[in-house]
mmCIF file of C-alpha atoms in Angstrom:
data_model
loop_
_atom_site.group_PDB
_atom_site.id
_atom_site.type_symbol
_atom_site.label_atom_id
_atom_site.label_comp_id
_atom_site.label_asym_id
_atom_site.label_seq_id
_atom_site.Cartn_x
_atom_site.Cartn_y
_atom_site.Cartn_z
ATOM 1 C CA MET A 25 0.000 0.000 0.000
ATOM 2 C CA LYS A 26 1.333 3.418 -0.973
ATOM 3 C CA SER A 27 -1.242 6.083 -0.269
ATOM 4 C CA GLU A 28 0.974 9.020 0.735
ATOM 5 C CA LYS A 29 1.212 12.027 -1.536
ATOM 6 C CA LEU A 30 4.669 12.672 -2.922
ATOM 7 C CA SER A 31 6.887 15.138 -1.099
ATOM 8 C CA PRO A 32 8.084 18.311 -2.865
ATOM 9 C CA ALA A 33 11.566 16.773 -3.022
ATOM 10 C CA ALA A 34 10.244 13.641 -4.736
ATOM 11 C CA MET A 35 8.249 15.755 -7.180
ATOM 12 C CA ALA A 36 11.340 17.795 -8.043
ATOM 13 C CA GLU A 37 13.334 14.598 -8.530
ATOM 14 C CA LEU A 38 10.706 13.241 -10.904
ATOM 15 C CA GLU A 39 10.571 16.496 -12.867
ATOM 16 C CA GLY A 40 14.310 16.072 -13.403
ATOM 17 C CA ARG A 41 13.720 12.597 -14.809
ATOM 18 C CA LEU A 42 10.907 13.854 -17.025
ATOM 19 C CA GLY A 43 12.935 16.803 -18.272
ATOM 20 C CA TYR A 44 10.037 19.135 -17.593
ATOM 21 C CA ALA A 45 9.248 21.499 -14.700
ATOM 22 C CA PHE A 46 5.523 21.917 -14.036
ATOM 23 C CA ARG A 47 3.980 25.316 -13.478
ATOM 24 C CA ASP A 48 1.005 23.585 -11.857
ATOM 25 C CA ALA A 49 2.397 20.770 -9.708
ATOM 26 C CA ARG A 50 -1.143 19.545 -9.036
ATOM 27 C CA LEU A 51 -1.298 18.200 -12.574
ATOM 28 C CA LEU A 52 1.723 15.986 -12.019
ATOM 29 C CA SER A 53 0.366 14.820 -8.664
ATOM 30 C CA ARG A 54 -2.947 13.908 -10.269
ATOM 31 C CA ALA A 55 -1.180 12.129 -13.160
ATOM 32 C CA LEU A 56 0.490 9.810 -10.653
ATOM 33 C CA THR A 57 -2.624 8.968 -8.616
ATOM 34 C CA HIS A 58 -4.230 5.603 -9.303
ATOM 35 C CA ALA A 59 -8.009 5.193 -9.059
ATOM 36 C CA SER A 60 -7.504 2.930 -6.025
ATOM 37 C CA ALA A 61 -6.393 5.946 -3.951
ATOM 38 C CA SER A 62 -9.825 6.857 -2.595
ATOM 39 C CA GLY A 63 -10.959 10.391 -1.918
ATOM 40 C CA THR A 64 -8.680 12.038 -4.474
ATOM 41 C CA GLU A 65 -8.688 12.881 -8.174
ATOM 42 C CA ASN A 66 -6.981 10.182 -10.212
ATOM 43 C CA TYR A 67 -5.155 9.982 -13.502
ATOM 44 C CA GLU A 68 -7.928 8.596 -15.727
ATOM 45 C CA GLU A 69 -8.875 11.847 -17.490
ATOM 46 C CA LEU A 70 -5.228 12.775 -18.030
ATOM 47 C CA GLU A 71 -4.605 9.254 -19.331
ATOM 48 C CA PHE A 72 -7.365 9.795 -21.890
ATOM 49 C CA LEU A 73 -5.815 13.105 -22.934
ATOM 50 C CA GLY A 74 -2.293 11.696 -23.043
ATOM 51 C CA ASP A 75 -3.320 8.789 -25.242
ATOM 52 C CA SER A 76 -4.455 11.223 -27.956
ATOM 53 C CA VAL A 77 -1.356 13.395 -27.589
ATOM 54 C CA ILE A 78 0.957 10.389 -27.923
ATOM 55 C CA GLN A 79 -0.951 9.204 -30.991
ATOM 56 C CA LEU A 80 -0.420 12.594 -32.648
ATOM 57 C CA CYS A 81 3.273 12.751 -31.691
ATOM 58 C CA VAL A 82 3.893 9.282 -33.105
ATOM 59 C CA THR A 83 1.877 10.020 -36.251
ATOM 60 C CA ASP A 84 3.838 13.218 -36.867
ATOM 61 C CA ARG A 85 7.198 11.441 -36.504
ATOM 62 C CA LEU A 86 6.216 8.524 -38.742
ATOM 63 C CA TYR A 87 4.833 10.867 -41.393
ATOM 64 C CA LYS A 88 8.130 12.759 -41.474
ATOM 65 C CA LYS A 89 10.049 9.486 -41.604
ATOM 66 C CA GLY A 90 8.034 8.421 -44.639
ATOM 67 C CA GLY A 91 6.359 5.250 -45.787
ATOM 68 C CA SER A 92 3.012 4.006 -47.022
ATOM 69 C CA ALA A 93 -0.145 4.662 -45.026
ATOM 70 C CA GLY A 94 -0.401 0.963 -44.225
ATOM 71 C CA GLU A 95 3.189 0.785 -42.983
ATOM 72 C CA MET A 96 2.781 3.886 -40.850
ATOM 73 C CA THR A 97 -0.498 2.641 -39.364
ATOM 74 C CA ALA A 98 1.040 -0.694 -38.395
ATOM 75 C CA GLU A 99 4.117 0.936 -36.855
ATOM 76 C CA ARG A 100 2.005 3.449 -34.942
ATOM 77 C CA GLN A 101 -0.204 0.689 -33.566
ATOM 78 C CA LEU A 102 2.898 -1.082 -32.306
ATOM 79 C CA LEU A 103 4.483 2.035 -30.779
ATOM 80 C CA VAL A 104 1.417 3.100 -28.795
ATOM 81 C CA SER A 105 0.727 -0.387 -27.436
ATOM 82 C CA HIS A 106 1.222 -1.432 -23.836
ATOM 83 C CA GLU A 107 4.767 -2.815 -24.029
ATOM 84 C CA PRO A 108 6.616 0.231 -25.468
ATOM 85 C CA LEU A 109 4.735 2.581 -23.126
ATOM 86 C CA LYS A 110 5.478 0.332 -20.149
ATOM 87 C CA GLN A 111 9.150 0.226 -21.141
ATOM 88 C CA ALA A 112 9.306 4.018 -21.379
ATOM 89 C CA ALA A 113 7.620 4.351 -17.978
ATOM 90 C CA SER A 114 10.012 1.825 -16.427
ATOM 91 C CA GLU A 115 13.059 3.649 -17.776
ATOM 92 C CA LEU A 116 11.740 6.851 -16.200
ATOM 93 C CA GLY A 117 11.193 5.034 -12.918
ATOM 94 C CA LEU A 118 7.526 6.013 -12.766
ATOM 95 C CA HIS A 119 6.686 2.917 -10.706
ATOM 96 C CA ASP A 120 8.427 4.590 -7.748
ATOM 97 C CA TYR A 121 6.034 7.541 -7.821
ATOM 98 C CA ILE A 122 2.571 6.048 -8.361
ATOM 99 C CA VAL A 123 0.175 6.762 -5.481
ATOM 100 C CA TYR A 124 -2.252 3.894 -4.837
ATOM 101 C CA GLU A 125 -3.997 1.833 -2.189
ATOM 102 C CA GLY A 126 -3.887 -1.938 -2.096
ATOM 103 C CA GLY A 127 -2.104 -2.849 -5.305
ATOM 104 C CA VAL A 128 -1.994 -2.109 -9.010
ATOM 105 C CA GLY A 129 -1.381 -4.258 -12.070
ATOM 106 C CA GLU A 130 1.414 -3.733 -14.553
ATOM 107 C CA LYS A 131 -0.980 -1.917 -16.919
ATOM 108 C CA ALA A 132 -0.717 0.991 -14.512
ATOM 109 C CA LEU A 133 2.757 1.737 -15.860
ATOM 110 C CA SER A 134 1.625 2.350 -19.440
ATOM 111 C CA SER A 135 -1.406 4.241 -18.139
ATOM 112 C CA VAL A 136 0.743 6.518 -15.982
ATOM 113 C CA TYR A 137 3.050 7.224 -18.920
ATOM 114 C CA GLU A 138 -0.012 8.389 -20.850
ATOM 115 C CA SER A 139 -1.327 10.457 -17.936
ATOM 116 C CA VAL A 140 2.049 12.142 -17.379
ATOM 117 C CA CYS A 141 2.158 13.036 -21.066
ATOM 118 C CA GLY A 142 -1.368 14.418 -20.765
ATOM 119 C CA ALA A 143 -0.308 16.462 -17.743
ATOM 120 C CA ILE A 144 2.681 17.914 -19.611
ATOM 121 C CA TYR A 145 0.395 18.827 -22.510
ATOM 122 C CA ALA A 146 -2.152 20.438 -20.179
ATOM 123 C CA ASP A 147 0.584 22.373 -18.392
ATOM 124 C CA GLY A 148 2.936 23.354 -21.200
ATOM 125 C CA GLY A 149 1.248 22.705 -24.536
ATOM 126 C CA PHE A 150 1.859 20.366 -27.440
ATOM 127 C CA ALA A 151 5.483 21.340 -28.111
ATOM 128 C CA GLU A 152 6.550 20.303 -24.606
ATOM 129 C CA ALA A 153 4.579 17.055 -24.793
ATOM 130 C CA GLN A 154 6.125 16.324 -28.193
ATOM 131 C CA LYS A 155 9.646 16.798 -26.805
ATOM 132 C CA PHE A 156 8.806 14.447 -23.931
ATOM 133 C CA VAL A 157 7.451 11.716 -26.219
ATOM 134 C CA SER A 158 10.332 12.098 -28.672
ATOM 135 C CA ARG A 159 12.928 11.788 -25.932
ATOM 136 C CA THR A 160 11.356 9.032 -23.832
ATOM 137 C CA LEU A 161 9.500 6.877 -26.375
ATOM 138 C CA LEU A 162 10.397 7.592 -29.977
ATOM 139 C CA ALA A 163 14.154 7.912 -29.557
ATOM 140 C CA ALA A 164 14.320 4.227 -28.687
ATOM 141 C CA HIS A 165 12.054 3.018 -31.487
ATOM 142 C CA VAL A 166 12.042 5.408 -34.449
ATOM 143 C CA SER A 167 15.221 6.545 -36.143
ATOM 144 C CA ALA A 168 15.613 9.685 -38.195
ATOM 145 C CA PRO A 169 14.456 9.486 -41.817
ATOM 146 C CA ARG A 170 17.089 8.422 -44.324
ATOM 147 C CA ASN A 171 18.311 10.803 -46.999
ATOM 148 C CA PHE A 172 18.346 8.320 -49.886
ATOM 149 C CA LYS A 173 19.378 10.853 -52.518
ATOM 150 C CA GLY A 174 22.230 12.103 -50.358
ATOM 151 C CA GLU A 175 23.389 8.551 -49.608
ATOM 152 C CA LEU A 176 23.327 7.657 -53.303
ATOM 153 C CA GLN A 177 25.360 10.713 -54.240
ATOM 154 C CA GLU A 178 27.879 9.936 -51.501
ATOM 155 C CA LEU A 179 28.139 6.329 -52.687
ATOM 156 C CA VAL A 180 28.858 7.182 -56.328
ATOM 157 C CA GLN A 181 31.374 9.834 -55.320
ATOM 158 C CA GLN A 182 33.222 7.237 -53.273
ATOM 159 C CA ARG A 183 33.275 4.985 -56.333
ATOM 160 C CA HIS A 184 34.302 7.849 -58.631
ATOM 161 C CA GLU A 185 31.162 7.474 -60.736
ATOM 162 C CA ARG A 186 29.188 10.252 -62.409
ATOM 163 C CA LEU A 187 26.588 11.900 -60.216
ATOM 164 C CA PRO A 188 23.029 10.488 -60.431
ATOM 165 C CA GLU A 189 20.759 12.031 -63.059
ATOM 166 C CA TYR A 190 17.023 12.153 -62.332
ATOM 167 C CA ASP A 191 14.195 12.347 -64.864
ATOM 168 C CA THR A 192 10.918 12.853 -63.012
ATOM 169 C CA ARG A 193 7.507 13.228 -64.620
ATOM 170 C CA ARG A 194 3.896 13.249 -63.604
ATOM 171 C CA THR A 195 2.194 10.040 -64.702
ATOM 172 C CA GLY A 196 -1.393 10.550 -63.588
ATOM 173 C CA GLY A 197 -3.585 10.823 -60.551
ATOM 174 C CA SER A 198 -6.056 13.556 -59.665
ATOM 175 C CA ALA A 199 -5.516 17.243 -58.979
ATOM 176 C CA ASP A 200 -5.299 16.669 -55.240
ATOM 177 C CA ARG A 201 -3.566 13.273 -55.430
ATOM 178 C CA PRO A 202 -1.064 13.345 -58.304
ATOM 179 C CA GLN A 203 1.308 10.507 -59.131
ATOM 180 C CA PHE A 204 4.896 10.895 -60.308
ATOM 181 C CA GLU A 205 7.505 8.518 -61.641
ATOM 182 C CA SER A 206 11.226 9.138 -61.401
ATOM 183 C CA ARG A 207 14.038 7.502 -63.339
ATOM 184 C CA VAL A 208 17.572 7.801 -61.986
ATOM 185 C CA SER A 209 20.580 6.936 -64.106
ATOM 186 C CA VAL A 210 23.668 5.958 -62.162
ATOM 187 C CA ALA A 211 26.658 3.657 -62.681
ATOM 188 C CA GLY A 212 25.439 2.783 -66.161
ATOM 189 C CA ARG A 213 22.094 1.521 -64.884
ATOM 190 C CA THR A 214 18.586 2.912 -64.540
ATOM 191 C CA PHE A 215 16.318 2.654 -61.511
ATOM 192 C CA TYR A 216 12.713 3.713 -60.977
ATOM 193 C CA GLY A 217 10.550 5.034 -58.191
ATOM 194 C CA SER A 218 7.039 6.450 -57.864
ATOM 195 C CA GLY A 219 5.198 8.592 -55.352
ATOM 196 C CA GLY A 220 2.682 11.330 -54.716
ATOM 197 C CA SER A 221 5.242 14.097 -55.277
ATOM 198 C CA LYS A 222 8.400 14.629 -57.306
ATOM 199 C CA ALA A 223 10.484 14.471 -54.138
ATOM 200 C CA GLU A 224 8.894 11.196 -53.035
ATOM 201 C CA ALA A 225 9.347 9.599 -56.472
ATOM 202 C CA GLU A 226 13.014 10.619 -56.598
ATOM 203 C CA LYS A 227 13.555 9.341 -53.071
ATOM 204 C CA ARG A 228 12.106 5.948 -53.990
ATOM 205 C CA ALA A 229 14.225 5.771 -57.148
ATOM 206 C CA ALA A 230 17.356 6.543 -55.124
ATOM 207 C CA GLU A 231 16.343 3.901 -52.583
ATOM 208 C CA ALA A 232 16.023 1.306 -55.362
ATOM 209 C CA ALA A 233 19.442 2.279 -56.686
ATOM 210 C CA LEU A 234 21.026 1.974 -53.239
ATOM 211 C CA GLU A 235 19.566 -1.489 -52.717
ATOM 212 C CA ALA A 236 20.840 -2.688 -56.096
ATOM 213 C CA LEU A 237 24.285 -1.121 -55.777
ATOM 214 C CA GLY A 238 24.914 -2.719 -52.427
ATOM 215 C CA ASN A 239 24.858 0.156 -49.950
ATOM 216 C CA PRO A 240 25.046 -1.587 -46.542
ATOM 217 C CA ARG A 241 23.315 1.102 -44.483
ATOM 218 C CA LYS A 242 19.844 0.283 -43.178
ATOM 219 C CA ASN A 243 17.306 2.268 -41.216
ATOM 220 C CA PHE A 244 15.818 0.337 -38.245
#
């Protein structure tokens, strides 16, 4: 049983772990209070808020990383599931700060991660919540997007080949959803890529060239 409210010193210690100092410390206190702690506000509403904030943070990062809608949806579903959130909460040591009576299950860890994120959003806005999620969740699971065109140029320069030459044209689609195809000529060979913009098509063509020419770098 752990029903005592956290001391100011413990709150300050946790803020150091979170990398965020609350203007309204009551939000953090509420974010750490399990529903079993009777007679006090608990974290359920902040958990609800945090879940949506995390979804948006993850969606934004995956969109910038690139990929098909299906790939991004599957990766997002994985990232916002119980295990990654529990891992992030464990690494922050949130289990040492939860206020409860009786006992709580392990789901409380992922729930408290969400409620703490919701509290940061409520206290400091989306930018602060985004920094928190990026640092504590996404840094361990989502790498920065690859610069395929830059990698391809670097590769051919190392091999003393001519720089890649791109020929990119619109091939169809509607006014709001155009389709482009790009052809890149490099090392005496031609590779193709397609996408919803010229930049995307050229990126996919460069990616195909890198795969065929044996560039060992991967993005996990």
